[in-house]
mmCIF file of C-alpha atoms and ligand atoms in Angstrom:
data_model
loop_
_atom_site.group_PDB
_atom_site.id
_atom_site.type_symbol
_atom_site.label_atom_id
_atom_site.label_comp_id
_atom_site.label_asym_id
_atom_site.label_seq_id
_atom_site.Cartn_x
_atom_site.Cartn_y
_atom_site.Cartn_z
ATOM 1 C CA UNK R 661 -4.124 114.801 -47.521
ATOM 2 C CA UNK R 662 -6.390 115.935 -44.977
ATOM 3 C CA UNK R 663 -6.063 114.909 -41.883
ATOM 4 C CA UNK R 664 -8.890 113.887 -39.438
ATOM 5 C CA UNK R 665 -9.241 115.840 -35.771
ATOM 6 C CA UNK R 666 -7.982 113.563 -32.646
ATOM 7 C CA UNK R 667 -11.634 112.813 -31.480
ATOM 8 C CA UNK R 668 -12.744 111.609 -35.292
ATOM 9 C CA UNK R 669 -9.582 109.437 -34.957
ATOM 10 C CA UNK R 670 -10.776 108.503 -31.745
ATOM 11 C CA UNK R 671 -14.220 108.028 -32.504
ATOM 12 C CA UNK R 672 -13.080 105.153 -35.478
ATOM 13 C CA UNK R 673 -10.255 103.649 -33.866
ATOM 14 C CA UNK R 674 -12.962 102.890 -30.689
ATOM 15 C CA UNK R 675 -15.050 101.197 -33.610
ATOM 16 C CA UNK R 676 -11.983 99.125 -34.378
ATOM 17 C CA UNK R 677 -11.200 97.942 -31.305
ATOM 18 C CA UNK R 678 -15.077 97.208 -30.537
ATOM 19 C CA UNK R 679 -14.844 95.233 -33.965
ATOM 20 C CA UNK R 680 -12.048 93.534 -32.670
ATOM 21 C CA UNK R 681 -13.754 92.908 -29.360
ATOM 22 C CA UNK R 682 -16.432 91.474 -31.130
ATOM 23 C CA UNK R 683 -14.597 89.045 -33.557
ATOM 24 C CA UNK R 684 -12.562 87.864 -30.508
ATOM 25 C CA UNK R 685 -15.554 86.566 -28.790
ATOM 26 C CA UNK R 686 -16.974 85.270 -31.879
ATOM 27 C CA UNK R 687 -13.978 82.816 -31.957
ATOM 28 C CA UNK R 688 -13.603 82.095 -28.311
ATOM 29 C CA UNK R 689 -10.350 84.652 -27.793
ATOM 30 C CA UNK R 690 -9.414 86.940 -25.226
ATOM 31 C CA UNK R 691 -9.443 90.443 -26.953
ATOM 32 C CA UNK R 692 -5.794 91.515 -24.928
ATOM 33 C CA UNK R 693 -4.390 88.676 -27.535
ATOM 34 C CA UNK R 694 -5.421 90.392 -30.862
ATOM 35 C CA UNK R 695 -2.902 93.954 -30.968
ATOM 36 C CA UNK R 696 -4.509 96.933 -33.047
ATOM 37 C CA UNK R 697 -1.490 98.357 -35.003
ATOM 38 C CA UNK R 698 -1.971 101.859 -36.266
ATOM 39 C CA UNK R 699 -0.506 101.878 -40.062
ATOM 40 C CA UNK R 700 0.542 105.810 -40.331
ATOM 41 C CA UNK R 701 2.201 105.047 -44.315
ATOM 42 C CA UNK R 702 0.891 108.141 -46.605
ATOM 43 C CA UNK R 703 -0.464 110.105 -43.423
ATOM 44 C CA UNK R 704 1.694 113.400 -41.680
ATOM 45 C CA UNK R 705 3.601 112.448 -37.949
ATOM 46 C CA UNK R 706 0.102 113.877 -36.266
ATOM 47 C CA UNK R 707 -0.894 110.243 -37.391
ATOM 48 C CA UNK R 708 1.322 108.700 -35.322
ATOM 49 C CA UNK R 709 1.150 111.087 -32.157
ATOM 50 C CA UNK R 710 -2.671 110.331 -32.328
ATOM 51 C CA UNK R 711 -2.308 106.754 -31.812
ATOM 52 C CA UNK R 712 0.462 107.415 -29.099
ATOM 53 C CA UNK R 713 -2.306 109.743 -28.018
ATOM 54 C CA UNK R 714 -4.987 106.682 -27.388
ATOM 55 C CA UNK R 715 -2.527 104.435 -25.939
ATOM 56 C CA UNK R 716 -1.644 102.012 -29.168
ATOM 57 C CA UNK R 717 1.695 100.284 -28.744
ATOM 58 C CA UNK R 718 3.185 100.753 -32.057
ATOM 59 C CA UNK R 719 2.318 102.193 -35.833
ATOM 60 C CA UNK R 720 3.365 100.416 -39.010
ATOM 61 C CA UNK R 721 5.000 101.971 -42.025
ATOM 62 C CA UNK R 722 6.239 100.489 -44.982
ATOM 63 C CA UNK R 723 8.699 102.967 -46.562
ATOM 64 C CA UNK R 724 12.037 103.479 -44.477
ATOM 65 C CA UNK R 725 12.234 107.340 -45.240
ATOM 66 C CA UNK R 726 9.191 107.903 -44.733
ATOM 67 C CA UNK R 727 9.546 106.833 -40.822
ATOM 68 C CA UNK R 728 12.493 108.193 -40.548
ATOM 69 C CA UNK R 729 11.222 111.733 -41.868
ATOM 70 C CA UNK R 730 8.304 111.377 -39.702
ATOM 71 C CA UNK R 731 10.280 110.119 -36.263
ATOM 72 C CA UNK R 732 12.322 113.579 -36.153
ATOM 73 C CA UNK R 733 8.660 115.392 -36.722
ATOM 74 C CA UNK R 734 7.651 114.318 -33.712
ATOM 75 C CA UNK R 735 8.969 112.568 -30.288
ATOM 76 C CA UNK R 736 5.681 110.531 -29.192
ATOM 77 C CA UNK R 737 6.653 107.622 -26.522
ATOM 78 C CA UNK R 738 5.302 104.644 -29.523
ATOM 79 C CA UNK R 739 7.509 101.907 -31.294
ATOM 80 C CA UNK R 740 7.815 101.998 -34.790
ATOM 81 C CA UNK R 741 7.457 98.584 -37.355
ATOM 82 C CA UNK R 742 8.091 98.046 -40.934
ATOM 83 C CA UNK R 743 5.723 96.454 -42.561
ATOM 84 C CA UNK R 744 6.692 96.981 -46.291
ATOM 85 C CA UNK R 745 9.247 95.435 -48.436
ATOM 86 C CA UNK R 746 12.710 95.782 -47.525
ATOM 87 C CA UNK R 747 15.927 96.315 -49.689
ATOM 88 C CA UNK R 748 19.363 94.629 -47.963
ATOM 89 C CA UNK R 749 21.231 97.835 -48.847
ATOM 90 C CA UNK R 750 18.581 99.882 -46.471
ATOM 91 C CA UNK R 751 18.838 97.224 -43.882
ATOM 92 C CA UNK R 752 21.264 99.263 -41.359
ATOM 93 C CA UNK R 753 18.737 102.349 -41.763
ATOM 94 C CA UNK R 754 16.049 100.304 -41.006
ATOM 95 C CA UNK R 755 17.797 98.878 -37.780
ATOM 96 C CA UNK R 756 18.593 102.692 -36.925
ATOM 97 C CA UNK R 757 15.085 103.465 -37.577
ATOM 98 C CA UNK R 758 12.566 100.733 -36.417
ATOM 99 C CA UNK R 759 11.770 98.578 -32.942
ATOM 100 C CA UNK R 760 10.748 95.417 -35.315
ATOM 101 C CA UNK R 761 10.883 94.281 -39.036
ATOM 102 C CA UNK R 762 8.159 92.550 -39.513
ATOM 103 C CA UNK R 763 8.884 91.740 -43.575
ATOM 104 C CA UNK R 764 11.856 89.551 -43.836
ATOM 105 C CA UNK R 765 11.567 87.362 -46.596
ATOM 106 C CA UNK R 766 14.911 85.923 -47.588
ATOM 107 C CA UNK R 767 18.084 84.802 -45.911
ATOM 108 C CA UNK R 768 20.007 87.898 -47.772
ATOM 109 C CA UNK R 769 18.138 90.390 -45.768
ATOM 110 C CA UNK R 770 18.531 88.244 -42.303
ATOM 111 C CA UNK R 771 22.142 88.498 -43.201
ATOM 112 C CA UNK R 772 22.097 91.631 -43.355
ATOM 113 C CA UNK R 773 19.803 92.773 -40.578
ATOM 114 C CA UNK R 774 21.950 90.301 -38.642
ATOM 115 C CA UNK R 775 25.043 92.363 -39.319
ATOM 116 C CA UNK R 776 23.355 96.173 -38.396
ATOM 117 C CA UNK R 777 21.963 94.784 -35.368
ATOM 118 C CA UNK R 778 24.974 93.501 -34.085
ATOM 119 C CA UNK R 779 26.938 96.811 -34.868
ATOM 120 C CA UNK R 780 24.275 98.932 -33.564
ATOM 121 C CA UNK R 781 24.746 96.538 -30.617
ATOM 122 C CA UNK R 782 21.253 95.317 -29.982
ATOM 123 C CA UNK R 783 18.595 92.444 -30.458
ATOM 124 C CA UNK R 784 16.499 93.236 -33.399
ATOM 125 C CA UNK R 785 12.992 91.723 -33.265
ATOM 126 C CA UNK R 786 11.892 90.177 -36.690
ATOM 127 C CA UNK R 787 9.004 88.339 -37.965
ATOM 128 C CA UNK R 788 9.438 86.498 -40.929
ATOM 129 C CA UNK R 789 6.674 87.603 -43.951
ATOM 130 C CA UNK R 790 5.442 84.471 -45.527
ATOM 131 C CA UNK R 791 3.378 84.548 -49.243
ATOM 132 C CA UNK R 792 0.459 82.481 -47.414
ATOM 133 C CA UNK R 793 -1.712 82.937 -50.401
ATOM 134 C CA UNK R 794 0.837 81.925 -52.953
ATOM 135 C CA UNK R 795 -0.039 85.670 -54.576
ATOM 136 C CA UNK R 796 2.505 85.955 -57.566
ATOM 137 C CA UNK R 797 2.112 90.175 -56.402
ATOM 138 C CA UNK R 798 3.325 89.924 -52.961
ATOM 139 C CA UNK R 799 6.744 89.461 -51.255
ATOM 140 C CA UNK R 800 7.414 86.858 -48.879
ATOM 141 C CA UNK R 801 9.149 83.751 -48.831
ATOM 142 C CA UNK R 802 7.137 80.961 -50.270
ATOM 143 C CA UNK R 803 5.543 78.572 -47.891
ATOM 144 C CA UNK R 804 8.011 75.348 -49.132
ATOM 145 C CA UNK R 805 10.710 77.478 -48.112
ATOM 146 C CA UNK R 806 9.580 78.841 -44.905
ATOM 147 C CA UNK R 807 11.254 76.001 -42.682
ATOM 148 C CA UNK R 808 14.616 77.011 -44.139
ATOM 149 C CA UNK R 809 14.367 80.862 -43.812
ATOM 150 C CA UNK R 810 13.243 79.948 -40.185
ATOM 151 C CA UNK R 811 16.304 77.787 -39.190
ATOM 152 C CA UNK R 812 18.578 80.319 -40.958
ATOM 153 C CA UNK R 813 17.024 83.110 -38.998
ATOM 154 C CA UNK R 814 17.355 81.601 -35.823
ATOM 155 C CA UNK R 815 21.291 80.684 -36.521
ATOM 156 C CA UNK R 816 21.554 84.175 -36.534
ATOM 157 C CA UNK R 817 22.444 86.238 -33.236
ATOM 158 C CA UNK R 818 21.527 89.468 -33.080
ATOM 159 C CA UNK R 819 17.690 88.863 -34.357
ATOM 160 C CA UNK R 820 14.847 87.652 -32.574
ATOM 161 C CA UNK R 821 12.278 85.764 -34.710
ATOM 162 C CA UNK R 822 8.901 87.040 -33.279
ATOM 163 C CA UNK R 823 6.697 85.089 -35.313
ATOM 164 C CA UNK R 824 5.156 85.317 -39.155
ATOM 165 C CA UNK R 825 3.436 87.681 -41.088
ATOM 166 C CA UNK R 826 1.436 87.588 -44.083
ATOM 167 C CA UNK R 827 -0.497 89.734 -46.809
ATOM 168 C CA UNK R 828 -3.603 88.531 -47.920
ATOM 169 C CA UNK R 829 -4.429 88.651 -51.825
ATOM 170 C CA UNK R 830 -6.138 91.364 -52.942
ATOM 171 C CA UNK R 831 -9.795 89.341 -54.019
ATOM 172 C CA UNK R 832 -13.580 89.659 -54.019
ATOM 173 C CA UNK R 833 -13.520 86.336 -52.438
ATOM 174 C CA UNK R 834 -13.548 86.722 -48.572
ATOM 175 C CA UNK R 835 -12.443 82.483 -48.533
ATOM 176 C CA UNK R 836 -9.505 83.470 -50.021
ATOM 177 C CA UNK R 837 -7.964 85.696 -46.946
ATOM 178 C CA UNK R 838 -9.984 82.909 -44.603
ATOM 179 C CA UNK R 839 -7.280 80.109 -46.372
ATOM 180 C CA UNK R 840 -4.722 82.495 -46.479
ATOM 181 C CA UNK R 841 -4.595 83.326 -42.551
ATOM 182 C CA UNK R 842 -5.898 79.355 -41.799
ATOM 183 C CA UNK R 843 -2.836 79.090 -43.874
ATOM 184 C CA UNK R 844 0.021 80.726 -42.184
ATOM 185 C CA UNK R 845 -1.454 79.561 -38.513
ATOM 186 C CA UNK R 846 -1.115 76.578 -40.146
ATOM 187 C CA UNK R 847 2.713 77.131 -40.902
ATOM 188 C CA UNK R 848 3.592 78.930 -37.763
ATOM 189 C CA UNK R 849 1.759 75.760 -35.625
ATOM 190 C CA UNK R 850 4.049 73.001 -38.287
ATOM 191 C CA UNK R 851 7.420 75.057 -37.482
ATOM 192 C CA UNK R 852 6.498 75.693 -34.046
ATOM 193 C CA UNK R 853 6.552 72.109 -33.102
ATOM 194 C CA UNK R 854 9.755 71.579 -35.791
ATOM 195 C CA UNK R 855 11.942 73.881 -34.186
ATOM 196 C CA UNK R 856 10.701 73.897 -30.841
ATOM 197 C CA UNK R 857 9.990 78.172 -30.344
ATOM 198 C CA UNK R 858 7.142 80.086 -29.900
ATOM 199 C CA UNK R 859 6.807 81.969 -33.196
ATOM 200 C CA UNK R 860 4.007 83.662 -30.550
ATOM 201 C CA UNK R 861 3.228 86.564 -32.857
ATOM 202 C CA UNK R 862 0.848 86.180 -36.062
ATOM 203 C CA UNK R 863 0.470 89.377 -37.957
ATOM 204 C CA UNK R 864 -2.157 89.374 -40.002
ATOM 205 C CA UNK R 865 -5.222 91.375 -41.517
ATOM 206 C CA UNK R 866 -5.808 94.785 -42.317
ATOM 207 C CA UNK R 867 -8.988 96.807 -42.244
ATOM 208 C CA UNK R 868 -11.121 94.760 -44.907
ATOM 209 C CA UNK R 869 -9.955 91.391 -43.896
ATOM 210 C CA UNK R 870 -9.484 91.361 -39.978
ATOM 211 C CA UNK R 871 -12.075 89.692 -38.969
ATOM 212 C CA UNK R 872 -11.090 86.798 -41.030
ATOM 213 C CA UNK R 873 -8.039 87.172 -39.249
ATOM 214 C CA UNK R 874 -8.550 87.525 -36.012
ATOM 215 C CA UNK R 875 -10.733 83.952 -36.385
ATOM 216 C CA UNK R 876 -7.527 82.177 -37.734
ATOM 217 C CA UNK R 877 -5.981 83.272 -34.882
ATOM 218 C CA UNK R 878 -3.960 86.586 -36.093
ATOM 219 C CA UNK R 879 -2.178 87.923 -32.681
ATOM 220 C CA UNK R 880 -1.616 91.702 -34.939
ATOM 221 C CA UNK R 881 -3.772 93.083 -37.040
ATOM 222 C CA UNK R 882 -2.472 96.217 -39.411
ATOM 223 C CA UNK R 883 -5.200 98.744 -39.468
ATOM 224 C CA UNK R 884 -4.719 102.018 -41.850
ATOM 225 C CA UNK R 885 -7.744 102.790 -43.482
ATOM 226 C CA UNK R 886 -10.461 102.278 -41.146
ATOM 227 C CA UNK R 887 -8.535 104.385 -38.554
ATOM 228 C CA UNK R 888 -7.156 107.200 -40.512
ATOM 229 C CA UNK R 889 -9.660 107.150 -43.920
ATOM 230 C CA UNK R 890 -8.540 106.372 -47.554
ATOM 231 C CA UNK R 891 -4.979 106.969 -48.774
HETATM 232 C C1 LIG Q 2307 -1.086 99.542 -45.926
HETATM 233 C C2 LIG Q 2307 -0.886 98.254 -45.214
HETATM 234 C C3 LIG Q 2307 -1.795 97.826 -44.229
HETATM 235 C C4 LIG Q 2307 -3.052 98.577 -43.856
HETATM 236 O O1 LIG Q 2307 -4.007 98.484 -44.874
HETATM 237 P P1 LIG Q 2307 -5.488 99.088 -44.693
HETATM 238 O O2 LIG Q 2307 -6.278 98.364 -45.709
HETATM 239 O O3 LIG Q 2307 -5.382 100.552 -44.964
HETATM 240 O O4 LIG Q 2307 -5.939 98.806 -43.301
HETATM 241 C C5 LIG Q 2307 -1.515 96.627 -43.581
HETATM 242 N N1 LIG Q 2307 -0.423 95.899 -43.874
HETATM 243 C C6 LIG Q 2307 0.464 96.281 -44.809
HETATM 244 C C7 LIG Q 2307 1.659 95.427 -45.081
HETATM 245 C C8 LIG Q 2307 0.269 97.466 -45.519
HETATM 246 O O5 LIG Q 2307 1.155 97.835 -46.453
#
């Protein structure tokens, strides 16, 4: 795959964040609320030095190898998130290998992310993926279980529980994403209040559906396509 120069990366990740700027004041947000996360999946380690490069926070992947592969190609000051589905028997790899999991979806995995945390003696920060459009295709816990997921996670010491996440179904409908995001603010706000903690972060939208997003009050969005081109 051919990979763009820094200042064409630059060039489109200044249109994102302009995009961003724009959908923020649109719904009445401040723009340092809504995080552009640079998903690197599919694209060489220059990917993620690039976004180091322009000052991004953190880059998403969704295959633990593939991190890890790329993390010992290069040594660029950025944290590193999974995004993508996670098997229990990779969860000590993934602790190893990543500053936050962001796609937790059952109380199996918390156990064991729980468990690699604690022997790799740190805090691991979570967020718990939720299936906001009820999309038989995607992970993530279903909403009617989401309450009990959350009070297992937070039983559990070594893991801090972030906030949610969510994938929007893949549709021609843009009111399907709008529910789906209205959705899981909706969750986050009902479990908030249950269990009395922040759940600050929201991650949600990607590069066709962040605007959507950002108006339902997504705190992350996961942009891969409209920073580095097609996969
Ligand atoms: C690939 C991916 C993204 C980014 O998608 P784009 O459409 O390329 O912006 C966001 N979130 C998750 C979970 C992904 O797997």
């Amino acid at each position: 795959m051919l990979m763009l120069t820094y200042d064409q990366f630059k060039a489109r990740a200044d249109t994102v964040q302009a995009q961003i700027a724009a959908a923020c004041a649109q719904a009445g947000r401040n723009p340092a609320e809504v995080e552009l996360l640079a998903v690197t999946k599919t694209h060489p380690a220059a990917a993620a030095e690039y976004a180091a490069r322009y000052g991004l926070r953190a880059v998403g992947e969704n295959r633990v190898q593939e991190a890890v592969d790329k993390r010992t190609q290069c040594s660029v000051a950025i944290k590193w998130e999974l995004i993508g589905h996670l098997q229990s028997n990779k969860a000590k790899l993934a602790v190893e290998n990543f500053d936050r999991v962001q796609s937790v979806d059952s109380a199996k995995l918390l156990k064991h992310l729980d468990r690699a945390a604690a022997t790799a003696g740190r805090i691991l920060p979570i967020l718990l993926q939720i299936n906001a459009g009820n999309d038989p295709a995607k992970f993530g816990a279903e909403p009617a279980d989401a309450a009990a997921l959350l009070g297992f996670a937070l039983d559990q010491s070594a893991l801090q529980v972030d906030g949610l996440m969510t994938i929007a179904p893949l549709s021609d409908d843009p009111a399907v994403a709008q529910r789906t995001f209205e959705n899981l603010r909706t969750i986050r706000d009902t479990l908030a209040d249950k269990f009395a903690v922040p759940l600050r972060e929201l991650s949600m939208g990607m590069s066709g559906d962040m605007i959507a997003a950002i108006a339902a009050g997504s705190t992350q969005v996961r942009v891969g396509t409209a920073l580095f081109g097609s996969r």
